[in-house]
């Protein structure tokens, strides 16, 4: 499991218990959390353009790109995600392969470009994870990782 950034897995677990290293039913819990407390559901085009998926990815794919639903976890180059919040802490879940926001600069740029277009306040301290519970750190951590590797 990937854990990178300024927030340790232990710190993240204190806020989001489903991020514990060994957590039975993690994917189910992540899905339940993001579907219960969604702030914004989105697709990000390969060029970084944001697409509002309203309440559901499957019902709202970018026009002409329905096929991306059949291409899990790559989604035809799009990034699929949800911004959620129950109380103060925001979390972004990206449905992807583990290395996508850890080592892939093109995907990191795509993510950061799209996230900046979300029409809600998104804190730089928002935790970013995969649907498998990989922790990519905060948005600031991801920006810094890109600067170091660029």
Short mmCIF file of N, CA, C and O in Angstrom, two decimals:
data_model
loop_
_atom_site.label_atom_id
_atom_site.label_comp_id
_atom_site.label_asym_id
_atom_site.label_seq_id
_atom_site.Cartn_x
_atom_site.Cartn_y
_atom_site.Cartn_z
N UNK A 1 0.82 -1.19 0.00
CA UNK A 1 0.00 0.00 0.00
C UNK A 1 0.86 1.25 0.00
O UNK A 1 1.80 1.34 0.76
N UNK A 2 0.51 2.17 -0.84
CA UNK A 2 1.25 3.43 -0.93
C UNK A 2 0.81 4.38 0.17
O UNK A 2 -0.38 4.56 0.41
N UNK A 3 1.79 4.95 0.86
CA UNK A 3 1.53 6.02 1.82
C UNK A 3 2.64 7.04 1.62
O UNK A 3 3.78 6.80 2.00
N UNK A 4 2.31 8.16 0.99
CA UNK A 4 3.29 9.22 0.77
C UNK A 4 2.67 10.55 1.17
O UNK A 4 1.46 10.68 1.28
N UNK A 5 3.53 11.52 1.40
CA UNK A 5 3.05 12.85 1.75
C UNK A 5 3.28 13.19 3.20
O UNK A 5 3.93 12.45 3.94
N UNK A 6 2.71 14.30 3.62
CA UNK A 6 2.96 14.84 4.95
C UNK A 6 2.05 14.24 6.02
O UNK A 6 2.24 14.51 7.20
N UNK A 7 1.09 13.44 5.62
CA UNK A 7 0.16 12.83 6.59
C UNK A 7 0.45 11.34 6.66
O UNK A 7 0.40 10.65 5.64
N UNK A 8 0.78 10.87 7.84
CA UNK A 8 1.06 9.45 8.01
C UNK A 8 -0.25 8.66 7.93
O UNK A 8 -1.34 9.22 8.10
N UNK A 9 -0.13 7.39 7.71
CA UNK A 9 -1.32 6.53 7.68
C UNK A 9 -2.02 6.58 9.04
O UNK A 9 -3.25 6.58 9.12
N UNK A 10 -1.26 6.63 10.12
CA UNK A 10 -1.85 6.69 11.46
C UNK A 10 -2.67 7.97 11.65
O UNK A 10 -3.76 7.94 12.20
N UNK A 11 -2.13 9.10 11.18
CA UNK A 11 -2.87 10.37 11.27
C UNK A 11 -4.13 10.32 10.41
O UNK A 11 -5.19 10.77 10.84
N UNK A 12 -4.01 9.78 9.21
CA UNK A 12 -5.17 9.68 8.31
C UNK A 12 -6.23 8.76 8.90
O UNK A 12 -7.43 9.04 8.80
N UNK A 13 -5.80 7.69 9.55
CA UNK A 13 -6.71 6.72 10.15
C UNK A 13 -7.52 7.33 11.29
O UNK A 13 -8.67 6.96 11.51
N UNK A 14 -6.92 8.28 12.01
CA UNK A 14 -7.64 8.95 13.10
C UNK A 14 -8.86 9.69 12.57
O UNK A 14 -9.87 9.82 13.26
N UNK A 15 -8.78 10.17 11.33
CA UNK A 15 -9.88 10.92 10.72
C UNK A 15 -10.77 9.99 9.89
O UNK A 15 -11.99 10.08 9.93
N UNK A 16 -10.12 9.11 9.13
CA UNK A 16 -10.82 8.18 8.24
C UNK A 16 -10.41 6.76 8.60
O UNK A 16 -9.42 6.24 8.06
N UNK A 17 -11.15 6.12 9.53
CA UNK A 17 -10.76 4.79 10.03
C UNK A 17 -10.56 3.74 8.92
O UNK A 17 -9.75 2.82 9.08
N UNK A 18 -11.23 3.89 7.79
CA UNK A 18 -11.11 2.90 6.72
C UNK A 18 -9.73 2.92 6.04
O UNK A 18 -9.45 2.10 5.18
N UNK A 19 -8.86 3.84 6.44
CA UNK A 19 -7.52 3.89 5.87
C UNK A 19 -6.49 3.10 6.67
O UNK A 19 -5.30 3.09 6.33
N UNK A 20 -6.94 2.40 7.72
CA UNK A 20 -6.03 1.53 8.47
C UNK A 20 -5.38 0.54 7.52
O UNK A 20 -5.99 0.10 6.54
N UNK A 21 -4.14 0.18 7.83
CA UNK A 21 -3.37 -0.74 6.97
C UNK A 21 -4.14 -2.03 6.70
O UNK A 21 -4.25 -2.47 5.57
N UNK A 22 -4.66 -2.63 7.73
CA UNK A 22 -5.43 -3.87 7.56
C UNK A 22 -6.85 -3.59 7.99
O UNK A 22 -7.17 -3.59 9.17
N UNK A 23 -7.70 -3.31 7.02
CA UNK A 23 -9.09 -2.94 7.29
C UNK A 23 -9.98 -3.78 6.39
O UNK A 23 -9.94 -3.65 5.17
N UNK A 24 -10.76 -4.60 7.00
CA UNK A 24 -11.66 -5.48 6.25
C UNK A 24 -12.80 -4.65 5.64
O UNK A 24 -13.44 -3.87 6.33
N UNK A 25 -13.00 -4.79 4.35
CA UNK A 25 -14.08 -4.06 3.68
C UNK A 25 -13.75 -2.62 3.35
O UNK A 25 -14.65 -1.79 3.21
N UNK A 26 -12.47 -2.32 3.19
CA UNK A 26 -12.03 -0.94 2.95
C UNK A 26 -12.72 -0.29 1.75
O UNK A 26 -13.24 0.80 1.83
N UNK A 27 -12.71 -0.99 0.59
CA UNK A 27 -13.30 -0.41 -0.62
C UNK A 27 -14.78 -0.10 -0.41
O UNK A 27 -15.28 0.93 -0.85
N UNK A 28 -15.48 -1.01 0.26
CA UNK A 28 -16.90 -0.81 0.54
C UNK A 28 -17.10 0.43 1.42
O UNK A 28 -17.99 1.25 1.18
N UNK A 29 -16.26 0.58 2.43
CA UNK A 29 -16.36 1.72 3.35
C UNK A 29 -16.04 3.05 2.64
O UNK A 29 -16.69 4.06 2.87
N UNK A 30 -15.02 3.02 1.79
CA UNK A 30 -14.67 4.23 1.04
C UNK A 30 -15.85 4.63 0.15
O UNK A 30 -16.24 5.79 0.10
N UNK A 31 -16.40 3.65 -0.54
CA UNK A 31 -17.54 3.93 -1.41
C UNK A 31 -18.73 4.46 -0.61
O UNK A 31 -19.36 5.45 -1.00
N UNK A 32 -19.01 3.84 0.52
CA UNK A 32 -20.12 4.29 1.36
C UNK A 32 -19.91 5.74 1.82
O UNK A 32 -20.82 6.55 1.77
N UNK A 33 -18.68 6.05 2.25
CA UNK A 33 -18.38 7.40 2.72
C UNK A 33 -18.55 8.43 1.59
O UNK A 33 -19.21 9.45 1.77
N UNK A 34 -17.97 8.15 0.45
CA UNK A 34 -18.01 9.13 -0.64
C UNK A 34 -19.38 9.25 -1.28
O UNK A 34 -19.69 10.28 -1.87
N UNK A 35 -20.19 8.22 -1.16
CA UNK A 35 -21.56 8.29 -1.70
C UNK A 35 -22.53 8.91 -0.70
O UNK A 35 -23.55 9.46 -1.08
N UNK A 36 -22.19 8.84 0.59
CA UNK A 36 -23.04 9.42 1.63
C UNK A 36 -22.77 10.91 1.80
O UNK A 36 -23.70 11.67 2.06
N UNK A 37 -21.51 11.32 1.66
CA UNK A 37 -21.13 12.71 1.92
C UNK A 37 -20.45 13.38 0.71
O UNK A 37 -19.44 14.06 0.87
N UNK A 38 -21.00 13.21 -0.49
CA UNK A 38 -20.32 13.79 -1.65
C UNK A 38 -20.46 15.31 -1.70
O UNK A 38 -21.50 15.86 -1.38
N UNK A 39 -19.38 15.97 -2.09
CA UNK A 39 -19.44 17.40 -2.37
C UNK A 39 -19.39 17.63 -3.87
O UNK A 39 -20.01 18.56 -4.37
N UNK A 40 -18.63 16.77 -4.56
CA UNK A 40 -18.49 16.95 -6.01
C UNK A 40 -18.03 15.63 -6.62
O UNK A 40 -17.07 15.02 -6.15
N UNK A 41 -18.72 15.20 -7.66
CA UNK A 41 -18.40 13.97 -8.38
C UNK A 41 -17.91 14.40 -9.76
O UNK A 41 -18.54 15.21 -10.41
N UNK A 42 -16.78 13.85 -10.18
CA UNK A 42 -16.16 14.39 -11.40
C UNK A 42 -15.42 13.36 -12.24
O UNK A 42 -15.07 12.28 -11.77
N UNK A 43 -15.22 13.77 -13.48
CA UNK A 43 -14.28 13.15 -14.41
C UNK A 43 -13.29 14.25 -14.76
O UNK A 43 -13.67 15.43 -14.84
N UNK A 44 -12.03 13.89 -14.99
CA UNK A 44 -11.06 14.85 -15.49
C UNK A 44 -10.55 14.31 -16.83
O UNK A 44 -10.00 13.21 -16.89
N UNK A 45 -10.78 15.10 -17.89
CA UNK A 45 -10.31 14.73 -19.22
C UNK A 45 -8.79 14.57 -19.20
O UNK A 45 -8.11 15.16 -18.34
N UNK A 46 -8.23 13.85 -20.16
CA UNK A 46 -6.77 13.71 -20.24
C UNK A 46 -6.02 15.05 -20.31
O UNK A 46 -4.90 15.15 -19.81
N UNK A 47 -6.65 16.09 -20.85
CA UNK A 47 -5.99 17.41 -20.91
C UNK A 47 -6.19 18.24 -19.65
O UNK A 47 -5.74 19.38 -19.56
N UNK A 48 -6.87 17.67 -18.63
CA UNK A 48 -7.06 18.37 -17.37
C UNK A 48 -8.40 19.09 -17.21
O UNK A 48 -8.71 19.61 -16.15
N UNK A 49 -9.20 19.12 -18.26
CA UNK A 49 -10.51 19.77 -18.17
C UNK A 49 -11.41 18.98 -17.23
O UNK A 49 -11.49 17.76 -17.29
N UNK A 50 -12.12 19.70 -16.37
CA UNK A 50 -13.01 19.09 -15.39
C UNK A 50 -14.40 18.87 -15.98
O UNK A 50 -14.91 19.73 -16.70
N UNK A 51 -15.01 17.74 -15.67
CA UNK A 51 -16.38 17.44 -16.09
C UNK A 51 -17.18 17.08 -14.84
O UNK A 51 -16.81 16.18 -14.09
N UNK A 52 -18.27 17.80 -14.60
CA UNK A 52 -19.16 17.56 -13.46
C UNK A 52 -20.02 16.33 -13.75
O UNK A 52 -20.87 16.36 -14.64
N UNK A 53 -19.82 15.27 -12.99
CA UNK A 53 -20.58 14.04 -13.18
C UNK A 53 -21.86 14.04 -12.33
O UNK A 53 -22.48 12.99 -12.16
N UNK A 54 -22.22 15.20 -11.83
CA UNK A 54 -23.43 15.36 -11.01
C UNK A 54 -23.37 14.38 -9.83
O UNK A 54 -22.45 14.44 -9.06
N UNK A 55 -24.34 13.47 -9.75
CA UNK A 55 -24.39 12.54 -8.61
C UNK A 55 -23.81 11.17 -8.91
O UNK A 55 -23.62 10.37 -8.01
N UNK A 56 -23.49 10.87 -10.18
CA UNK A 56 -23.02 9.52 -10.49
C UNK A 56 -22.18 9.47 -11.76
O UNK A 56 -22.56 10.03 -12.78
N UNK A 57 -21.04 8.79 -11.68
CA UNK A 57 -20.17 8.62 -12.84
C UNK A 57 -20.83 7.86 -13.98
O UNK A 57 -20.69 8.20 -15.14
N UNK A 58 -21.55 6.80 -13.63
CA UNK A 58 -22.14 5.95 -14.67
C UNK A 58 -23.25 6.64 -15.43
O UNK A 58 -23.42 6.43 -16.62
N UNK A 59 -24.00 7.48 -14.77
CA UNK A 59 -25.09 8.21 -15.42
C UNK A 59 -24.58 9.42 -16.20
O UNK A 59 -25.25 9.91 -17.10
N UNK A 60 -23.42 9.90 -15.83
CA UNK A 60 -22.91 11.16 -16.38
C UNK A 60 -21.46 11.04 -16.82
O UNK A 60 -20.56 11.53 -16.14
N UNK A 61 -21.26 10.43 -17.96
CA UNK A 61 -19.93 10.40 -18.56
C UNK A 61 -19.84 11.57 -19.54
O UNK A 61 -20.86 12.03 -20.04
N UNK A 62 -18.64 12.02 -19.81
CA UNK A 62 -18.51 13.08 -20.82
C UNK A 62 -19.12 12.61 -22.14
O UNK A 62 -18.96 11.45 -22.54
N UNK A 63 -19.84 13.51 -22.81
CA UNK A 63 -20.56 13.18 -24.04
C UNK A 63 -19.61 12.56 -25.08
O UNK A 63 -18.55 13.11 -25.37
N UNK A 64 -20.04 11.40 -25.60
CA UNK A 64 -19.26 10.70 -26.61
C UNK A 64 -18.19 9.78 -26.04
O UNK A 64 -17.46 9.14 -26.79
N UNK A 65 -18.10 9.70 -24.73
CA UNK A 65 -17.06 8.90 -24.10
C UNK A 65 -17.63 7.80 -23.19
O UNK A 65 -16.98 7.41 -22.22
N UNK A 66 -18.79 7.30 -23.49
CA UNK A 66 -19.41 6.26 -22.66
C UNK A 66 -18.51 5.03 -22.49
O UNK A 66 -18.57 4.34 -21.49
N UNK A 67 -17.68 4.77 -23.49
CA UNK A 67 -16.81 3.59 -23.47
C UNK A 67 -15.83 3.59 -22.30
O UNK A 67 -15.31 2.54 -21.91
N UNK A 68 -15.56 4.75 -21.71
CA UNK A 68 -14.56 4.79 -20.64
C UNK A 68 -14.98 3.97 -19.43
O UNK A 68 -14.12 3.51 -18.68
N UNK A 69 -16.27 3.74 -19.27
CA UNK A 69 -16.74 2.92 -18.15
C UNK A 69 -16.29 1.47 -18.29
O UNK A 69 -16.22 0.75 -17.29
N UNK A 70 -16.00 1.04 -19.51
CA UNK A 70 -15.57 -0.33 -19.76
C UNK A 70 -14.06 -0.49 -19.62
O UNK A 70 -13.55 -1.59 -19.79
N UNK A 71 -13.36 0.58 -19.31
CA UNK A 71 -11.89 0.55 -19.27
C UNK A 71 -11.37 0.80 -17.86
O UNK A 71 -10.55 1.69 -17.64
N UNK A 72 -11.86 0.03 -16.89
CA UNK A 72 -11.36 0.18 -15.52
C UNK A 72 -9.98 -0.46 -15.42
O UNK A 72 -9.76 -1.50 -16.02
N UNK A 73 -9.08 0.07 -14.68
CA UNK A 73 -9.12 1.31 -13.91
C UNK A 73 -8.56 2.51 -14.67
O UNK A 73 -8.36 3.57 -14.08
N UNK A 74 -8.31 2.37 -15.98
CA UNK A 74 -7.69 3.47 -16.74
C UNK A 74 -8.68 4.48 -17.31
O UNK A 74 -8.31 5.61 -17.60
N UNK A 75 -9.91 4.06 -17.53
CA UNK A 75 -10.98 4.96 -17.99
C UNK A 75 -10.60 5.78 -19.21
O UNK A 75 -10.90 6.98 -19.29
N UNK A 76 -9.93 5.13 -20.16
CA UNK A 76 -9.60 5.82 -21.41
C UNK A 76 -8.76 7.07 -21.23
O UNK A 76 -8.81 7.98 -22.06
N UNK A 77 -7.99 7.13 -20.16
CA UNK A 77 -7.15 8.30 -19.90
C UNK A 77 -7.79 9.35 -19.01
O UNK A 77 -7.13 10.28 -18.56
N UNK A 78 -9.09 9.23 -18.74
CA UNK A 78 -9.78 10.14 -17.83
C UNK A 78 -9.45 9.75 -16.39
O UNK A 78 -9.11 8.61 -16.11
N UNK A 79 -9.59 10.70 -15.47
CA UNK A 79 -9.53 10.40 -14.05
C UNK A 79 -10.94 10.50 -13.50
O UNK A 79 -11.68 11.43 -13.82
N UNK A 80 -11.30 9.53 -12.70
CA UNK A 80 -12.64 9.46 -12.10
C UNK A 80 -12.47 9.70 -10.61
O UNK A 80 -11.61 9.08 -9.97
N UNK A 81 -13.28 10.59 -10.04
CA UNK A 81 -13.10 10.86 -8.62
C UNK A 81 -14.30 11.48 -7.93
O UNK A 81 -15.29 11.84 -8.58
N UNK A 82 -14.17 11.57 -6.63
CA UNK A 82 -15.19 12.17 -5.77
C UNK A 82 -14.52 12.99 -4.68
O UNK A 82 -13.56 12.54 -4.07
N UNK A 83 -15.05 14.16 -4.45
CA UNK A 83 -14.67 15.01 -3.32
C UNK A 83 -15.77 14.82 -2.29
O UNK A 83 -16.96 14.95 -2.61
N UNK A 84 -15.38 14.48 -1.06
CA UNK A 84 -16.38 14.23 -0.02
C UNK A 84 -15.96 14.90 1.28
O UNK A 84 -14.77 15.14 1.52
N UNK A 85 -16.96 15.16 2.11
CA UNK A 85 -16.71 15.76 3.42
C UNK A 85 -17.88 15.41 4.33
O UNK A 85 -19.04 15.59 3.96
N UNK A 86 -17.54 14.94 5.53
CA UNK A 86 -18.59 14.73 6.52
C UNK A 86 -18.63 15.90 7.50
O UNK A 86 -19.66 16.46 7.76
N UNK A 87 -17.50 16.28 8.04
CA UNK A 87 -17.44 17.41 8.95
C UNK A 87 -16.47 18.44 8.38
O UNK A 87 -16.75 19.05 7.38
N UNK A 88 -15.32 18.61 8.98
CA UNK A 88 -14.35 19.60 8.52
C UNK A 88 -13.41 19.06 7.45
O UNK A 88 -13.00 19.79 6.56
N UNK A 89 -13.02 17.81 7.56
CA UNK A 89 -11.98 17.26 6.70
C UNK A 89 -12.51 16.81 5.34
O UNK A 89 -13.45 16.02 5.27
N UNK A 90 -11.89 17.30 4.28
CA UNK A 90 -12.24 16.87 2.93
C UNK A 90 -11.34 15.70 2.54
O UNK A 90 -10.22 15.58 3.03
N UNK A 91 -11.86 14.88 1.62
CA UNK A 91 -11.09 13.79 1.06
C UNK A 91 -11.45 13.69 -0.41
O UNK A 91 -12.60 13.93 -0.79
N UNK A 92 -10.45 13.39 -1.22
CA UNK A 92 -10.68 13.14 -2.64
C UNK A 92 -10.29 11.70 -2.90
O UNK A 92 -9.18 11.28 -2.55
N UNK A 93 -11.20 10.95 -3.50
CA UNK A 93 -10.92 9.58 -3.88
C UNK A 93 -10.81 9.54 -5.40
O UNK A 93 -11.70 10.00 -6.11
N UNK A 94 -9.69 8.98 -5.88
CA UNK A 94 -9.48 8.80 -7.30
C UNK A 94 -9.49 7.30 -7.57
O UNK A 94 -8.79 6.54 -6.91
N UNK A 95 -10.29 6.90 -8.53
CA UNK A 95 -10.38 5.48 -8.91
C UNK A 95 -9.31 5.22 -9.96
O UNK A 95 -9.43 5.68 -11.10
N UNK A 96 -8.23 4.55 -9.54
CA UNK A 96 -7.09 4.40 -10.43
C UNK A 96 -6.16 3.30 -9.95
O UNK A 96 -6.34 2.74 -8.87
N UNK A 97 -5.13 3.03 -10.75
CA UNK A 97 -4.08 2.12 -10.35
C UNK A 97 -3.20 2.81 -9.31
O UNK A 97 -3.07 4.04 -9.33
N UNK A 98 -2.59 2.05 -8.40
CA UNK A 98 -1.85 2.67 -7.29
C UNK A 98 -0.80 3.71 -7.66
O UNK A 98 -0.69 4.72 -6.99
N UNK A 99 -0.04 3.50 -8.72
CA UNK A 99 1.06 4.40 -9.03
C UNK A 99 0.64 5.70 -9.72
O UNK A 99 1.45 6.60 -9.86
N UNK A 100 -0.60 5.80 -10.14
CA UNK A 100 -1.03 6.93 -10.97
C UNK A 100 -0.72 8.30 -10.36
O UNK A 100 -0.15 9.15 -11.02
N UNK A 101 -1.05 8.52 -9.13
CA UNK A 101 -0.79 9.83 -8.52
C UNK A 101 0.45 9.81 -7.63
O UNK A 101 0.72 10.77 -6.91
N UNK A 102 1.21 8.74 -7.74
CA UNK A 102 2.44 8.63 -6.97
C UNK A 102 3.66 8.86 -7.86
O UNK A 102 4.56 9.61 -7.49
N UNK A 103 3.65 8.29 -9.06
CA UNK A 103 4.84 8.33 -9.90
C UNK A 103 4.62 8.88 -11.31
O UNK A 103 5.57 9.11 -12.03
N UNK A 104 3.38 9.07 -11.72
CA UNK A 104 3.09 9.43 -13.10
C UNK A 104 2.86 10.95 -13.22
O UNK A 104 1.78 11.46 -12.93
N UNK A 105 3.90 11.67 -13.67
CA UNK A 105 3.81 13.14 -13.73
C UNK A 105 2.68 13.63 -14.62
O UNK A 105 2.05 14.65 -14.32
N UNK A 106 2.43 12.96 -15.74
CA UNK A 106 1.34 13.39 -16.63
C UNK A 106 0.00 13.30 -15.92
O UNK A 106 -0.83 14.20 -16.04
N UNK A 107 -0.23 12.21 -15.18
CA UNK A 107 -1.49 12.05 -14.45
C UNK A 107 -1.58 13.03 -13.28
O UNK A 107 -2.65 13.54 -12.96
N UNK A 108 -0.44 13.30 -12.66
CA UNK A 108 -0.42 14.28 -11.57
C UNK A 108 -0.80 15.66 -12.11
O UNK A 108 -1.63 16.36 -11.52
N UNK A 109 -0.24 16.04 -13.25
CA UNK A 109 -0.59 17.33 -13.88
C UNK A 109 -2.07 17.36 -14.25
O UNK A 109 -2.76 18.36 -14.02
N UNK A 110 -2.56 16.28 -14.81
CA UNK A 110 -3.97 16.17 -15.19
C UNK A 110 -4.86 16.37 -13.96
O UNK A 110 -5.81 17.15 -13.98
N UNK A 111 -4.52 15.68 -12.89
CA UNK A 111 -5.28 15.77 -11.64
C UNK A 111 -5.28 17.21 -11.09
O UNK A 111 -6.34 17.77 -10.80
N UNK A 112 -4.10 17.80 -10.97
CA UNK A 112 -4.00 19.14 -10.39
C UNK A 112 -4.72 20.18 -11.24
O UNK A 112 -5.36 21.09 -10.69
N UNK A 113 -4.62 20.06 -12.54
CA UNK A 113 -5.32 21.00 -13.43
C UNK A 113 -6.83 20.89 -13.23
O UNK A 113 -7.52 21.90 -13.11
N UNK A 114 -7.35 19.67 -13.19
CA UNK A 114 -8.79 19.47 -13.03
C UNK A 114 -9.30 19.90 -11.67
O UNK A 114 -10.34 20.55 -11.56
N UNK A 115 -8.57 19.56 -10.63
CA UNK A 115 -9.01 19.88 -9.26
C UNK A 115 -9.15 21.39 -9.07
O UNK A 115 -10.04 21.85 -8.37
N UNK A 116 -8.30 22.15 -9.72
CA UNK A 116 -8.37 23.62 -9.59
C UNK A 116 -9.65 24.19 -10.18
O UNK A 116 -10.03 25.31 -9.86
N UNK A 117 -10.33 23.42 -11.03
CA UNK A 117 -11.57 23.89 -11.65
C UNK A 117 -12.83 23.56 -10.83
O UNK A 117 -13.92 24.01 -11.18
N UNK A 118 -12.69 22.79 -9.76
CA UNK A 118 -13.87 22.44 -8.96
C UNK A 118 -14.50 23.72 -8.43
O UNK A 118 -13.81 24.56 -7.84
N UNK A 119 -15.81 23.89 -8.64
CA UNK A 119 -16.47 25.15 -8.27
C UNK A 119 -16.82 25.26 -6.78
O UNK A 119 -17.78 25.93 -6.43
N UNK A 120 -16.06 24.64 -5.94
CA UNK A 120 -16.22 24.70 -4.48
C UNK A 120 -14.85 24.95 -3.87
O UNK A 120 -13.84 24.63 -4.49
N UNK A 121 -14.82 25.45 -2.64
CA UNK A 121 -13.51 25.55 -2.00
C UNK A 121 -12.93 24.17 -1.74
O UNK A 121 -13.60 23.30 -1.17
N UNK A 122 -11.72 23.94 -2.20
CA UNK A 122 -11.00 22.70 -1.94
C UNK A 122 -9.72 23.10 -1.22
O UNK A 122 -8.88 23.80 -1.78
N UNK A 123 -9.59 22.67 0.01
CA UNK A 123 -8.44 23.03 0.83
C UNK A 123 -7.17 22.37 0.31
O UNK A 123 -7.20 21.23 -0.17
N UNK A 124 -6.04 23.07 0.43
CA UNK A 124 -4.75 22.48 0.06
C UNK A 124 -4.41 21.29 0.94
O UNK A 124 -3.58 20.46 0.58
N UNK A 125 -5.07 21.21 2.10
CA UNK A 125 -4.83 20.11 3.04
C UNK A 125 -5.75 18.92 2.80
O UNK A 125 -5.72 17.95 3.56
N UNK A 126 -6.56 18.98 1.75
CA UNK A 126 -7.46 17.87 1.43
C UNK A 126 -6.63 16.62 1.15
O UNK A 126 -5.69 16.65 0.37
N UNK A 127 -7.00 15.53 1.81
CA UNK A 127 -6.31 14.26 1.62
C UNK A 127 -6.77 13.61 0.32
O UNK A 127 -7.96 13.59 0.02
N UNK A 128 -5.81 13.08 -0.44
CA UNK A 128 -6.10 12.42 -1.71
C UNK A 128 -5.73 10.95 -1.58
O UNK A 128 -4.59 10.64 -1.20
N UNK A 129 -6.68 10.08 -1.91
CA UNK A 129 -6.45 8.64 -1.80
C UNK A 129 -6.97 7.94 -3.06
O UNK A 129 -7.71 8.52 -3.83
N UNK A 130 -6.59 6.68 -3.21
CA UNK A 130 -7.18 5.86 -4.26
C UNK A 130 -8.38 5.12 -3.67
O UNK A 130 -8.56 5.07 -2.45
N UNK A 131 -9.16 4.49 -4.53
CA UNK A 131 -10.30 3.71 -4.05
C UNK A 131 -9.86 2.45 -3.32
O UNK A 131 -10.67 1.79 -2.69
N UNK A 132 -8.57 2.12 -3.38
CA UNK A 132 -8.03 0.98 -2.65
C UNK A 132 -7.42 1.39 -1.31
O UNK A 132 -6.92 0.54 -0.58
N UNK A 133 -7.40 2.69 -1.03
CA UNK A 133 -6.86 3.16 0.24
C UNK A 133 -5.40 3.58 0.18
O UNK A 133 -4.78 3.81 1.22
N UNK A 134 -4.83 3.68 -1.03
CA UNK A 134 -3.49 4.24 -1.14
C UNK A 134 -3.58 5.71 -0.78
O UNK A 134 -4.54 6.40 -1.16
N UNK A 135 -2.62 6.21 -0.03
CA UNK A 135 -2.62 7.62 0.39
C UNK A 135 -1.56 8.37 -0.41
O UNK A 135 -0.38 8.04 -0.34
N UNK A 136 -2.00 9.36 -1.18
CA UNK A 136 -1.09 10.17 -2.00
C UNK A 136 -0.68 11.45 -1.30
O UNK A 136 0.15 12.19 -1.82
N UNK A 137 -1.26 11.72 -0.15
CA UNK A 137 -0.95 12.93 0.60
C UNK A 137 -2.00 14.00 0.35
O UNK A 137 -3.07 13.74 -0.19
N UNK A 138 -1.66 15.20 0.72
CA UNK A 138 -2.56 16.34 0.52
C UNK A 138 -2.35 16.89 -0.90
O UNK A 138 -1.39 16.52 -1.59
N UNK A 139 -3.20 17.80 -1.30
CA UNK A 139 -3.02 18.45 -2.60
C UNK A 139 -1.67 19.15 -2.63
O UNK A 139 -0.94 19.08 -3.63
N UNK A 140 -1.28 19.79 -1.54
CA UNK A 140 0.03 20.45 -1.46
C UNK A 140 1.15 19.43 -1.65
O UNK A 140 2.11 19.69 -2.37
N UNK A 141 1.04 18.26 -1.03
CA UNK A 141 2.05 17.21 -1.19
C UNK A 141 2.20 16.81 -2.66
O UNK A 141 3.31 16.63 -3.16
N UNK A 142 1.08 16.67 -3.33
CA UNK A 142 1.10 16.25 -4.74
C UNK A 142 1.72 17.34 -5.60
O UNK A 142 2.52 17.06 -6.50
N UNK A 143 1.40 18.60 -5.30
CA UNK A 143 2.02 19.72 -6.04
C UNK A 143 3.53 19.72 -5.83
O UNK A 143 4.30 19.90 -6.79
N UNK A 144 3.96 19.50 -4.60
CA UNK A 144 5.40 19.49 -4.30
C UNK A 144 6.09 18.31 -4.97
O UNK A 144 7.22 18.45 -5.46
N UNK A 145 5.45 17.16 -5.02
CA UNK A 145 6.02 16.00 -5.68
C UNK A 145 6.24 16.28 -7.16
O UNK A 145 7.26 15.92 -7.72
N UNK A 146 5.29 16.97 -7.77
CA UNK A 146 5.42 17.30 -9.18
C UNK A 146 6.58 18.27 -9.41
O UNK A 146 7.35 18.12 -10.35
N UNK A 147 6.73 19.25 -8.53
CA UNK A 147 7.82 20.23 -8.65
C UNK A 147 9.18 19.56 -8.54
O UNK A 147 10.11 19.91 -9.26
N UNK A 148 9.30 18.58 -7.68
CA UNK A 148 10.57 17.89 -7.46
C UNK A 148 10.93 17.04 -8.67
O UNK A 148 12.08 16.97 -9.08
N UNK A 149 9.94 16.38 -9.26
CA UNK A 149 10.21 15.46 -10.36
C UNK A 149 10.15 16.10 -11.73
O UNK A 149 10.52 15.49 -12.72
N UNK A 150 9.63 17.31 -11.81
CA UNK A 150 9.50 17.98 -13.12
C UNK A 150 10.80 18.54 -13.62
O UNK A 150 11.69 18.90 -13.00
#
